[in-house]
Coordinates of C-alpha atoms in Angstrom, one line a residue:
Chain A
M1 CA -149.4 80.1 -71.1
A2 CA -152.7 79.1 -72.1
L3 CA -155.3 77.2 -69.9
H4 CA -155.6 73.3 -71.0
T5 CA -159.3 73.7 -71.7
A6 CA -161.4 70.7 -71.3
E7 CA -162.2 70.6 -75.7
D8 CA -158.5 70.9 -75.9
T9 CA -158.7 67.0 -74.1
I10 CA -161.5 66.2 -76.4
K11 CA -158.8 67.0 -79.5
E12 CA -156.5 65.6 -78.0
R13 CA -158.1 61.7 -77.1
N14 CA -159.7 62.3 -81.0
V15 CA -156.2 62.7 -82.4
A16 CA -154.8 60.8 -80.3
I17 CA -156.0 57.3 -80.4
H18 CA -157.7 56.1 -83.2
P19 CA -161.6 55.6 -82.5
R20 CA -161.8 51.9 -83.4
L21 CA -159.4 51.8 -80.6
Q22 CA -160.7 54.4 -77.9
E23 CA -163.9 51.7 -78.3
F24 CA -162.3 49.1 -77.6
T25 CA -160.2 50.2 -74.3
F26 CA -163.5 51.6 -73.7
S27 CA -165.1 48.3 -73.9
A28 CA -162.0 46.3 -71.9
K29 CA -162.4 48.3 -69.3
R30 CA -166.3 48.0 -68.8
F31 CA -165.6 44.4 -69.3
L32 CA -163.0 43.8 -67.1
K33 CA -165.4 46.0 -64.0
N34 CA -167.7 43.0 -63.7
P35 CA -166.7 40.2 -60.7
L36 CA -168.5 37.4 -62.9
T37 CA -166.3 38.4 -66.4
I38 CA -163.1 38.3 -64.3
I39 CA -164.1 34.3 -62.9
G40 CA -164.9 33.4 -66.7
L41 CA -161.8 34.7 -67.1
V42 CA -159.7 32.9 -64.7
I43 CA -161.8 29.8 -65.5
I44 CA -161.1 29.7 -69.1
L45 CA -157.2 30.8 -68.8
S46 CA -156.6 28.5 -66.3
F47 CA -158.2 25.9 -68.7
A48 CA -156.1 27.4 -71.6
M49 CA -153.2 26.8 -69.6
I50 CA -153.9 23.3 -68.7
A51 CA -154.2 22.5 -72.7
L52 CA -150.9 24.3 -73.1
F53 CA -148.9 22.3 -71.0
A54 CA -150.7 19.4 -71.0
P55 CA -147.5 17.0 -71.8
L56 CA -146.1 18.3 -68.5
I57 CA -149.2 18.0 -66.0
A58 CA -149.5 14.7 -67.4
P59 CA -146.8 13.2 -68.8
P60 CA -148.4 10.3 -71.9
Q61 CA -147.2 7.2 -71.6
N62 CA -148.6 5.7 -75.5
A63 CA -147.8 7.0 -78.5
D64 CA -151.7 8.3 -78.9
P65 CA -151.8 10.7 -75.9
Y66 CA -155.4 11.1 -76.0
R67 CA -155.5 7.6 -75.1
I68 CA -155.9 7.7 -70.8
P69 CA -153.2 4.8 -69.2
H70 CA -155.0 2.2 -67.4
T71 CA -153.1 0.3 -64.8
G72 CA -154.9 -3.5 -64.9
W73 CA -158.2 -4.3 -65.9
K74 CA -160.1 -4.5 -62.5
M75 CA -163.7 -3.1 -62.5
A76 CA -164.5 -1.3 -60.0
P77 CA -162.8 2.3 -59.9
S78 CA -160.6 3.1 -57.0
P79 CA -160.6 5.8 -54.9
P80 CA -158.1 9.0 -54.3
S81 CA -154.6 7.9 -53.9
A82 CA -151.5 9.0 -54.3
E83 CA -150.4 7.4 -57.7
H84 CA -153.8 9.1 -58.5
P85 CA -154.7 11.9 -57.0
L86 CA -158.2 11.5 -58.6
G87 CA -159.3 7.6 -58.4
T88 CA -159.5 5.7 -61.1
L89 CA -162.4 5.2 -63.6
E90 CA -163.4 1.5 -64.6
Q91 CA -161.0 -0.6 -65.8
Q92 CA -158.5 1.7 -63.6
Y93 CA -158.3 4.7 -66.0
D94 CA -156.8 7.4 -64.2
I95 CA -159.0 10.3 -63.9
F96 CA -156.3 12.9 -63.6
Y97 CA -155.5 12.5 -66.9
G98 CA -158.1 12.0 -68.7
I99 CA -159.0 15.7 -67.5
I100 CA -155.3 17.1 -68.4
W101 CA -156.1 16.3 -72.4
G102 CA -159.6 15.9 -72.0
T103 CA -159.0 19.7 -71.8
R104 CA -157.3 19.8 -74.6
L105 CA -159.6 17.8 -76.6
A106 CA -162.3 19.7 -75.4
F107 CA -160.2 23.4 -76.8
K108 CA -159.4 21.4 -79.9
I109 CA -163.4 20.4 -80.1
G110 CA -165.0 23.7 -79.4
V111 CA -161.8 26.5 -81.5
V112 CA -161.8 23.9 -84.3
V113 CA -166.2 23.8 -84.4
V114 CA -166.6 27.6 -84.2
A115 CA -163.9 28.9 -86.1
V116 CA -164.8 26.9 -89.4
N117 CA -168.8 27.7 -89.0
L118 CA -167.7 31.5 -88.6
I119 CA -165.3 31.7 -91.3
I120 CA -168.5 29.9 -93.4
G121 CA -170.7 32.3 -91.4
I122 CA -169.1 35.0 -92.3
I123 CA -168.7 34.4 -95.8
L124 CA -172.8 32.8 -96.7
G125 CA -173.8 35.8 -94.4
S126 CA -172.0 38.5 -96.8
V127 CA -173.0 37.2 -99.6
A128 CA -175.8 36.8 -98.6
G129 CA -176.6 40.0 -97.4
Y130 CA -174.7 41.9 -98.8
F131 CA -175.9 40.4 -102.9
G132 CA -179.7 40.6 -101.7
G133 CA -182.2 38.7 -104.8
I134 CA -182.0 35.0 -105.7
T135 CA -178.7 34.6 -104.4
D136 CA -180.1 35.7 -100.6
E137 CA -182.6 33.6 -100.8
I138 CA -180.9 30.9 -101.9
I139 CA -178.8 30.5 -98.7
M140 CA -181.3 31.6 -96.2
R141 CA -184.0 29.3 -97.3
I142 CA -181.1 27.1 -96.8
T143 CA -180.5 27.9 -93.3
D144 CA -184.4 27.7 -92.1
M145 CA -184.2 24.1 -93.0
F146 CA -181.4 23.6 -90.1
Y147 CA -183.9 25.1 -88.0
A148 CA -186.6 23.5 -88.7
I149 CA -185.5 20.0 -86.7
P150 CA -184.2 20.1 -83.0
F151 CA -180.4 20.5 -83.3
L152 CA -178.7 17.5 -81.1
V153 CA -181.8 15.3 -82.7
M154 CA -180.0 16.1 -86.1
A155 CA -177.0 16.0 -84.1
M156 CA -177.5 12.5 -83.5
A157 CA -178.6 11.5 -86.6
L158 CA -175.4 13.4 -88.0
V159 CA -172.9 11.5 -86.8
V160 CA -175.2 8.1 -87.0
A161 CA -174.6 9.0 -90.8
L162 CA -170.8 9.6 -90.7
G163 CA -170.2 6.4 -89.3
R164 CA -169.8 7.9 -85.6
G165 CA -166.4 8.3 -83.4
L166 CA -164.7 11.8 -82.8
K167 CA -164.2 12.8 -86.8
A168 CA -168.1 12.1 -86.8
V169 CA -168.9 14.5 -83.9
I170 CA -166.7 17.6 -85.3
I171 CA -167.8 17.5 -89.3
T172 CA -170.8 16.9 -87.8
L173 CA -170.9 20.4 -85.7
I174 CA -169.1 21.9 -87.8
I175 CA -172.0 21.2 -91.3
L176 CA -174.9 22.3 -88.3
G177 CA -173.2 25.0 -87.0
W178 CA -172.9 27.5 -89.3
P179 CA -176.5 28.8 -89.5
T180 CA -176.5 30.8 -86.9
Y181 CA -173.8 33.0 -87.7
T182 CA -174.7 33.4 -91.3
R183 CA -178.5 34.7 -89.9
V184 CA -176.5 37.1 -87.7
I185 CA -173.8 38.8 -89.9
R186 CA -176.5 38.9 -92.7
G187 CA -178.4 41.3 -90.5
E188 CA -176.3 42.7 -89.8
I189 CA -175.3 43.6 -93.4
L190 CA -179.0 44.7 -95.0
V191 CA -178.7 47.5 -91.8
L192 CA -175.5 48.3 -92.9
R193 CA -175.5 48.0 -96.9
D194 CA -176.8 51.1 -97.7
R195 CA -175.6 53.4 -95.2
D196 CA -173.7 56.3 -96.2
F197 CA -170.1 55.1 -95.4
V198 CA -170.2 52.5 -98.0
L199 CA -172.0 54.5 -100.4
A200 CA -169.3 56.7 -100.9
A201 CA -166.8 54.1 -100.8
R202 CA -168.9 52.2 -103.1
A203 CA -168.9 55.5 -104.9
S204 CA -164.9 56.7 -105.1
G205 CA -164.6 52.7 -106.7
A206 CA -163.9 50.2 -103.8
S207 CA -163.9 46.4 -105.1
H208 CA -167.4 44.4 -103.3
L209 CA -164.4 42.6 -101.3
R210 CA -163.1 45.4 -100.3
I211 CA -165.9 47.3 -99.0
I212 CA -167.3 44.0 -96.8
F213 CA -164.1 43.5 -95.6
K214 CA -162.4 46.6 -95.1
H215 CA -165.9 48.5 -94.5
I216 CA -168.5 46.5 -93.5
L217 CA -167.1 43.4 -91.7
P218 CA -165.2 45.6 -88.9
N219 CA -168.5 47.3 -88.3
S220 CA -170.5 44.0 -87.5
I221 CA -168.2 41.6 -86.6
Y222 CA -168.9 41.9 -82.6
S223 CA -172.1 40.0 -82.8
V224 CA -170.5 37.2 -83.8
L225 CA -167.9 37.0 -82.3
I226 CA -170.3 36.8 -79.4
I227 CA -171.9 34.7 -80.1
A228 CA -168.9 32.6 -80.5
S229 CA -167.8 32.9 -77.5
M230 CA -170.5 31.3 -76.2
N231 CA -171.2 28.8 -78.8
V232 CA -167.1 27.7 -78.0
G233 CA -169.0 26.7 -74.9
T234 CA -172.1 25.1 -75.8
I235 CA -170.5 22.9 -78.6
V236 CA -168.5 20.5 -76.4
L237 CA -171.2 20.9 -74.0
T238 CA -172.8 18.8 -77.2
A239 CA -169.7 16.8 -78.5
A240 CA -170.3 16.1 -74.8
A241 CA -173.2 14.4 -74.8
L242 CA -173.1 12.7 -78.1
S243 CA -169.9 10.9 -76.9
F244 CA -172.0 10.8 -73.5
L245 CA -174.5 8.7 -75.8
G246 CA -171.8 5.9 -77.1
L247 CA -171.7 8.1 -80.8
G248 CA -168.9 9.8 -80.2
S249 CA -164.8 9.2 -79.0
E250 CA -164.3 5.4 -77.5
T251 CA -163.6 4.5 -74.7
G252 CA -160.6 5.3 -72.6
Y253 CA -160.1 8.1 -74.9
A254 CA -159.5 11.1 -72.7
D255 CA -162.8 12.4 -74.1
W256 CA -164.7 14.4 -70.4
G257 CA -168.7 13.0 -72.1
Q258 CA -167.3 9.2 -72.5
M259 CA -166.0 9.4 -68.9
V260 CA -169.0 10.7 -67.5
S261 CA -170.6 8.1 -69.8
M262 CA -168.0 5.3 -68.5
S263 CA -169.2 6.4 -64.5
R264 CA -173.2 5.4 -65.3
N265 CA -172.1 2.0 -63.5
W266 CA -171.0 3.4 -60.5
I267 CA -173.9 5.5 -59.6
V268 CA -174.5 3.3 -56.0
G269 CA -172.2 2.3 -54.1
P270 CA -172.0 -0.9 -51.8
A271 CA -174.8 -1.6 -49.3
D272 CA -172.1 -0.2 -46.4
N273 CA -171.4 3.3 -48.4
R274 CA -173.5 4.1 -50.9
L275 CA -171.7 6.9 -52.2
A276 CA -168.4 5.3 -52.5
F277 CA -167.7 5.9 -56.2
W278 CA -169.1 9.3 -56.0
Y279 CA -165.2 10.8 -57.3
V280 CA -166.7 9.3 -60.9
V281 CA -169.9 10.9 -61.1
I282 CA -168.2 13.9 -59.8
I283 CA -165.0 15.1 -61.3
P284 CA -165.8 14.5 -65.6
G285 CA -169.2 16.3 -64.8
L286 CA -167.9 19.3 -62.8
V287 CA -165.4 19.9 -65.4
I288 CA -167.8 20.3 -68.4
A289 CA -169.6 22.3 -66.3
L290 CA -166.7 24.7 -65.2
F291 CA -165.7 25.2 -69.2
V292 CA -168.5 25.5 -70.0
L293 CA -169.8 28.0 -67.3
G294 CA -166.3 29.7 -68.2
W295 CA -167.1 30.6 -72.3
N296 CA -170.8 31.8 -70.8
L297 CA -170.1 34.0 -68.5
L298 CA -167.2 35.9 -71.2
G299 CA -169.8 35.8 -73.2
D300 CA -172.6 37.0 -71.2
A301 CA -170.5 40.4 -70.1
A302 CA -169.3 40.8 -73.3
R303 CA -172.8 41.0 -74.8
D304 CA -173.6 43.5 -72.1
V305 CA -170.3 45.5 -72.9
F306 CA -170.9 45.7 -76.4
D307 CA -174.4 45.7 -76.5
P308 CA -175.5 49.5 -77.5
K309 CA -178.6 49.3 -75.9
M310 CA -177.4 47.8 -72.7
R311 CA -174.6 50.2 -72.1
R312 CA -175.0 53.8 -70.8
R313 CA -172.2 56.2 -71.4
Chain B
M1 CA -194.9 25.5 -94.0
I2 CA -195.4 22.8 -96.5
L3 CA -192.2 24.3 -98.5
V4 CA -190.6 23.9 -94.6
L5 CA -191.1 20.8 -94.8
F6 CA -190.3 20.0 -98.1
G7 CA -187.1 21.5 -96.6
V8 CA -187.4 18.9 -93.5
S9 CA -188.2 16.1 -95.7
L10 CA -184.5 17.0 -97.9
L11 CA -182.9 17.5 -94.6
V12 CA -183.0 14.1 -93.4
F13 CA -183.1 13.1 -96.6
S14 CA -179.7 14.3 -97.0
I15 CA -178.2 12.5 -93.9
M16 CA -179.7 9.3 -95.3
M17 CA -177.9 9.5 -98.5
I18 CA -174.6 10.2 -97.1
I19 CA -174.6 6.7 -96.1
P20 CA -173.5 4.6 -98.7
P21 CA -175.4 2.5 -100.4
G22 CA -173.6 -1.2 -99.1
R23 CA -175.3 0.0 -95.5
R24 CA -178.2 0.9 -96.3
A25 CA -179.4 -2.1 -98.0
A26 CA -178.5 -4.0 -94.1
I27 CA -182.0 -2.8 -93.7
Y28 CA -183.8 -5.3 -95.6
V29 CA -180.6 -8.0 -94.8
K30 CA -182.4 -10.9 -93.1
Q31 CA -180.0 -13.2 -93.0
E32 CA -176.5 -13.3 -90.9
K33 CA -173.6 -13.6 -93.8
I34 CA -174.2 -12.3 -97.3
T35 CA -171.8 -12.9 -100.2
P36 CA -170.4 -9.3 -101.8
Q37 CA -172.8 -10.9 -105.4
Q38 CA -176.2 -11.2 -102.7
M39 CA -175.3 -7.2 -101.4
E40 CA -174.7 -6.3 -105.1
A41 CA -178.8 -7.5 -106.3
M42 CA -179.5 -6.1 -102.8
I43 CA -178.5 -2.7 -104.0
K44 CA -179.8 -3.5 -107.6
K45 CA -183.5 -4.4 -106.0
Y46 CA -184.0 -1.2 -104.0
G47 CA -182.6 1.1 -105.8
L48 CA -180.3 2.4 -103.4
D49 CA -178.0 3.4 -106.5
D50 CA -180.5 5.5 -108.4
P51 CA -179.8 9.5 -108.9
A52 CA -181.3 11.0 -105.8
P53 CA -184.3 12.8 -106.9
V54 CA -185.7 9.1 -107.8
Q55 CA -184.8 7.7 -105.4
Y56 CA -185.7 10.8 -103.1
L57 CA -189.5 10.5 -104.8
R58 CA -189.8 6.2 -104.1
W59 CA -189.5 7.3 -100.0
M60 CA -191.3 10.1 -100.3
K61 CA -194.0 8.1 -101.6
S62 CA -193.2 5.3 -98.6
M63 CA -193.0 7.9 -96.4
L64 CA -196.7 9.3 -97.2
S65 CA -198.0 5.9 -97.7
G66 CA -197.4 5.3 -93.8
N67 CA -195.1 2.2 -94.9
F68 CA -191.9 3.7 -92.4
G69 CA -189.8 0.4 -92.4
Y70 CA -189.2 -2.1 -89.9
S71 CA -187.0 -1.3 -86.3
V72 CA -184.6 -3.2 -85.5
T73 CA -184.1 -1.7 -81.5
A74 CA -188.3 -1.7 -81.3
S75 CA -187.6 -5.3 -82.9
A76 CA -191.3 -3.8 -84.6
P77 CA -193.3 -1.6 -87.3
V78 CA -191.7 1.6 -86.4
L79 CA -195.0 2.9 -86.6
D80 CA -195.8 0.5 -83.4
G81 CA -193.1 1.0 -81.5
F82 CA -193.8 5.2 -81.6
K83 CA -197.0 3.9 -80.3
E84 CA -195.5 2.1 -78.0
Y85 CA -192.5 4.2 -77.1
F86 CA -194.4 8.5 -77.6
P87 CA -197.2 8.2 -75.4
V88 CA -193.9 7.6 -72.2
T89 CA -192.2 11.2 -73.8
L90 CA -195.5 12.4 -74.4
E91 CA -196.3 12.4 -70.7
L92 CA -192.7 14.0 -69.4
V93 CA -193.3 17.0 -71.6
L94 CA -197.4 17.5 -70.2
Y95 CA -195.4 17.8 -66.5
A96 CA -192.3 19.1 -67.3
T97 CA -193.0 22.0 -70.0
P98 CA -196.1 23.8 -67.6
L99 CA -193.6 23.3 -64.8
I100 CA -190.9 25.0 -66.8
I101 CA -192.9 28.1 -67.5
L102 CA -194.3 28.5 -64.3
F103 CA -190.7 28.8 -63.0
G104 CA -188.9 30.5 -65.0
V105 CA -191.7 33.3 -64.9
W106 CA -191.6 33.3 -61.1
L107 CA -187.6 33.7 -61.0
G108 CA -187.7 36.1 -63.6
T109 CA -190.3 37.8 -62.2
I110 CA -188.4 38.0 -59.3
G111 CA -185.4 38.8 -60.5
A112 CA -186.7 42.5 -62.2
V113 CA -188.5 43.2 -59.5
N114 CA -185.9 43.3 -57.4
K115 CA -183.3 44.0 -59.9
D116 CA -179.4 44.1 -58.6
K117 CA -180.4 43.2 -55.2
P118 CA -178.8 39.9 -53.9
I119 CA -181.8 37.4 -54.8
D120 CA -181.6 39.1 -58.6
H121 CA -178.3 38.1 -58.3
A122 CA -178.6 34.7 -57.4
T123 CA -181.9 34.2 -60.3
R124 CA -178.9 35.1 -62.7
V125 CA -176.1 32.9 -60.9
F126 CA -178.8 30.1 -61.3
A127 CA -179.3 31.0 -64.7
I128 CA -176.3 30.5 -65.9
I129 CA -175.6 28.0 -64.4
G130 CA -178.7 26.0 -66.1
Y131 CA -177.1 26.7 -69.1
S132 CA -173.9 25.0 -68.1
L133 CA -174.9 21.8 -66.6
P134 CA -174.7 19.3 -68.8
T135 CA -177.9 17.2 -68.8
F136 CA -176.5 14.5 -68.6
W137 CA -174.2 14.6 -65.6
L138 CA -177.1 16.7 -63.9
G139 CA -179.5 13.4 -64.3
L140 CA -176.6 11.0 -62.9
I141 CA -176.2 13.1 -59.5
L142 CA -179.3 13.3 -59.2
L143 CA -179.7 10.3 -59.5
M144 CA -176.7 9.2 -56.9
I145 CA -178.5 11.3 -54.4
F146 CA -181.8 10.2 -54.1
Y147 CA -181.8 7.0 -55.8
G148 CA -178.1 5.8 -54.4
Y149 CA -178.6 7.7 -50.8
L150 CA -182.1 7.7 -50.0
G151 CA -183.2 4.6 -52.0
I152 CA -186.3 6.9 -52.6
F153 CA -186.6 8.0 -57.3
P154 CA -186.5 5.4 -59.1
P155 CA -185.0 4.6 -62.4
G156 CA -188.1 3.5 -64.9
V157 CA -191.4 3.9 -65.6
L158 CA -193.1 2.0 -63.1
S159 CA -192.6 -0.7 -60.5
N160 CA -192.9 -4.6 -61.0
K161 CA -196.1 -4.1 -58.7
G162 CA -196.7 -1.3 -61.3
K163 CA -195.8 -3.6 -64.3
D164 CA -197.9 -6.0 -62.7
I165 CA -201.4 -3.9 -62.8
L166 CA -200.6 -2.5 -66.7
F167 CA -200.1 -6.4 -68.1
S168 CA -203.3 -7.2 -66.3
P169 CA -206.0 -8.1 -68.4
S170 CA -208.3 -6.7 -66.0
F171 CA -206.2 -3.1 -67.0
K172 CA -207.8 -1.5 -70.3
R173 CA -205.3 1.2 -71.7
Y174 CA -206.7 4.2 -72.6
T175 CA -204.2 6.5 -73.9
Y176 CA -201.4 4.3 -73.6
I177 CA -200.1 7.7 -70.8
L178 CA -199.5 5.8 -67.6
T179 CA -200.8 8.6 -64.9
I180 CA -203.9 8.9 -67.4
D181 CA -204.9 5.5 -68.0
S182 CA -204.5 4.8 -64.1
I183 CA -207.0 7.7 -63.1
L184 CA -209.7 5.6 -66.1
N185 CA -209.2 2.5 -64.5
W186 CA -208.8 4.3 -60.6
R187 CA -206.2 2.1 -60.1
W188 CA -204.9 5.4 -57.9
D189 CA -201.7 2.8 -56.5
M190 CA -200.4 2.5 -60.4
F191 CA -200.8 6.3 -60.3
W192 CA -199.4 7.3 -57.6
D193 CA -196.2 4.5 -58.8
A194 CA -196.1 6.4 -62.4
L195 CA -196.1 10.1 -60.7
Y196 CA -192.8 9.1 -58.7
H197 CA -191.0 7.9 -61.3
L198 CA -191.7 10.9 -62.7
M199 CA -190.5 13.1 -60.5
L200 CA -186.4 12.3 -61.2
P201 CA -186.6 13.4 -64.3
T202 CA -189.0 16.0 -64.0
I203 CA -186.8 18.0 -61.7
N204 CA -184.2 16.8 -64.5
L205 CA -185.5 19.1 -66.8
V206 CA -187.3 22.0 -65.0
L207 CA -183.3 23.0 -63.6
L208 CA -182.1 22.6 -67.2
S209 CA -184.4 24.3 -69.1
S210 CA -186.1 26.8 -67.4
A211 CA -182.9 28.7 -67.2
L212 CA -184.5 29.8 -71.0
I213 CA -187.8 31.5 -69.6
L214 CA -185.9 32.8 -66.5
R215 CA -183.8 34.8 -68.7
L216 CA -186.2 36.4 -70.8
M217 CA -189.1 36.9 -68.5
R218 CA -186.2 39.0 -66.2
S219 CA -185.5 41.6 -69.7
S220 CA -189.1 41.5 -70.6
M221 CA -190.2 42.1 -67.3
L222 CA -187.2 45.1 -67.1
E223 CA -188.7 46.4 -70.3
S224 CA -192.2 46.1 -68.8
L225 CA -191.3 47.9 -65.6
G226 CA -190.1 50.9 -67.3
Q227 CA -192.7 51.6 -69.5
D228 CA -195.4 55.6 -69.8
Y229 CA -198.3 53.2 -68.7
I230 CA -196.8 51.5 -65.2
R231 CA -195.8 55.0 -64.1
T232 CA -199.3 56.1 -65.0
A233 CA -200.3 53.3 -62.4
L234 CA -198.1 54.0 -59.3
A235 CA -199.0 58.1 -60.5
K236 CA -202.7 56.8 -59.4
G237 CA -201.9 55.6 -56.5
A238 CA -202.3 51.6 -57.5
D239 CA -199.6 49.1 -55.5
K240 CA -197.2 47.4 -55.9
K241 CA -198.5 43.5 -56.3
T242 CA -201.3 44.9 -58.8
I243 CA -198.6 46.8 -61.1
H244 CA -196.8 43.9 -60.9
N245 CA -198.4 41.3 -61.9
I246 CA -201.7 42.6 -63.6
H247 CA -200.6 45.4 -65.3
A248 CA -196.9 44.3 -66.2
R249 CA -196.7 40.7 -66.0
R250 CA -199.1 40.5 -68.6
N251 CA -197.4 42.2 -71.3
A252 CA -193.7 41.3 -70.4
L253 CA -195.1 37.4 -70.8
I254 CA -195.9 38.1 -74.5
P255 CA -192.6 37.4 -75.8
V256 CA -191.7 34.5 -73.6
I257 CA -194.8 32.7 -75.5
T258 CA -191.9 33.4 -78.7
I259 CA -189.6 31.5 -77.4
S260 CA -191.6 28.4 -76.7
G261 CA -190.5 27.3 -80.0
V262 CA -187.0 27.0 -79.1
L263 CA -188.0 25.1 -75.8
F264 CA -189.3 22.7 -77.1
A265 CA -186.7 22.0 -79.4
G266 CA -183.9 22.2 -76.0
L267 CA -186.8 19.9 -75.1
M268 CA -186.2 17.6 -77.2
G269 CA -182.9 17.1 -76.5
G270 CA -183.1 16.6 -73.0
M271 CA -185.3 14.4 -73.9
V272 CA -182.5 11.8 -75.6
I273 CA -180.3 12.4 -72.4
T274 CA -183.4 12.3 -69.7
E275 CA -184.7 9.4 -71.1
T276 CA -181.9 7.5 -71.3
I277 CA -180.3 8.3 -67.6
F278 CA -183.5 7.7 -66.1
A279 CA -184.3 3.9 -68.3
R280 CA -187.3 5.9 -69.4
T281 CA -188.7 4.1 -71.9
G282 CA -190.0 7.1 -74.6
I283 CA -188.5 7.9 -78.0
G284 CA -185.7 9.6 -76.9
L285 CA -184.1 5.9 -75.1
W286 CA -185.6 5.0 -78.7
M287 CA -183.4 6.8 -80.4
A288 CA -180.4 7.1 -78.1
R289 CA -180.2 3.1 -78.6
A290 CA -181.7 3.2 -82.3
A291 CA -178.1 5.4 -82.8
L292 CA -176.4 2.6 -81.3
Q293 CA -177.5 -0.4 -83.4
L294 CA -178.0 1.6 -86.6
D295 CA -181.1 1.6 -86.8
L296 CA -181.9 3.4 -89.4
P297 CA -185.6 3.1 -90.5
A298 CA -186.2 4.5 -86.1
I299 CA -183.4 7.1 -86.5
M300 CA -185.0 8.7 -89.3
F301 CA -188.4 8.4 -89.4
N302 CA -187.9 10.6 -85.5
V303 CA -186.1 12.9 -86.7
L304 CA -188.8 13.2 -89.7
F305 CA -191.6 13.1 -86.9
L306 CA -190.3 15.8 -84.5
G307 CA -188.7 18.6 -87.4
T308 CA -192.0 18.1 -88.5
V309 CA -193.8 19.0 -84.5
F310 CA -190.3 22.1 -85.0
V311 CA -192.3 23.4 -87.1
V312 CA -195.9 23.1 -86.6
V313 CA -194.9 23.9 -82.9
N314 CA -193.0 27.6 -84.2
L315 CA -196.2 28.1 -86.6
I316 CA -198.8 27.3 -83.9
V317 CA -196.5 30.0 -82.4
D318 CA -197.1 33.0 -84.7
I319 CA -200.7 32.4 -84.9
V320 CA -200.7 32.7 -80.9
Y321 CA -198.5 35.8 -80.5
A322 CA -200.5 37.9 -83.5
Y323 CA -203.1 36.9 -81.8
I324 CA -202.4 38.3 -78.1
D325 CA -200.6 41.2 -79.2
P326 CA -203.2 43.8 -80.5
R327 CA -200.0 45.3 -82.2
I328 CA -198.6 42.6 -84.7
R329 CA -202.7 41.4 -85.4
L330 CA -203.5 45.2 -86.4
T331 CA -200.6 46.7 -88.8

């Protein structure tokens, strides 16, 4: 019987797993080694569960499930009770319900905005990087324009121009979000464009589309995906800030930023108990912070894992 | 740079053009009720349905001649409102920025020097939390604890007593920046009053914005600690403190300068929220109110202004960078 040598193992490995898959399992293993990543993963998965099962956790009582049910019009918030596990906001909007459905809304905003941004960014970035010349020049000068104005300030102006409300906020974030991805993808493609394997593909008669999607993008997609995962948090944070400023959804909507905004009148309690309304101030904001933290932890870990400069084989 | 500024103006103009002419005409409406015919006449009169390039040239001409329109929220021409509000914002920026940089550089250095020790992890956790906390939430919590519970650090710019001094006839306003004016008038009671009100907003901005500097400082310090000249210094027997503070930190600071443009943008966004929460009458609060009341001239002016400042800041950053880093200057 022949001895099983180390070279055999290497050979087997190379045959057994596709190199891209091998790369993936290696990265996934590293990814899960970091305790912070686990925390991030747990946070995001819990939120995803909440969003998925929102109708079961908090059965909707209105035709529009995103509208928080409220019992009565009493201005002062009520503390947590059997009926309202987390208490109520002003006008008796149930905080628990708002948090649960707000999770669904946050995912909706974050995922929709980032997904559309990614698509636009990848297309424009590929076109600019691959073809170069005047197309590149035009696309990149337009992205420069977007970088020249502080983000939240421009977002405010655009939301106002679009007529405010949740839809305006989402459209605004879509319009303003793509330049980041365009820049990164373009940079990656510029590096890969003249590599031998691309030249080989071109020489064998592959179309531009095939070269971009089959040969270039798979090699450059990781860096944008990392940015995208961190941006889900940022996007939700910005949407919450706009809602907080009164430019997003209307009162009583299951929108975390809106809920924080409704707590503004209640930061000081009555004379005998100054912190009487703590639950109104703390809970909705804490949920936003946790959500964003989860995405940031994931993105941070992913960057450490995929960044060739950081990984030590 | 002119080209970028042109781009900024084009962008602001395009945002404005999204708004239908009817709503843009509202800026010029003086009476309460208006018939559709009158509206039509207004649109015609101010050329609000002209081709976009014509409107752009007209708009640029009025901007360049200093005619920025009337702000409803400020109940004054935009420029007057700006003169009133801008110093309040500038004051907060002047206090917060050095603290943000010092705090971030300090924590970043500590993290890098103690790499992978508990204190390093602590600074990393601080940074990532600073990234994730909503500005408005931290502000509300600070207010709840300090103002609500402890009864100190109230919101606003000045107490009533301070306002009495400000509006007394003998008080001269030189810069419109309260802490500076009060010293120039030798009113130390008012100076402390203004500083007292600055405390919480500054803490809010520092806690949130220093995370950016911290992270960059840590990684750039780590990089410069790994350089050969550090090893040389160590081999020569220089003590650790000198190496860290003189040899490594100086070079590590260079990338931090480049990030100041990003810091500025973040600060401006944070300013809108911070001023809204702490009721400081600066351009951030002005913008927030203008956005709620559809006060277009005020919004567009401020966006244009902040965009211009941002472009200039980035230009200065580039110049300073080239000046302090010989590797760039010589190539």
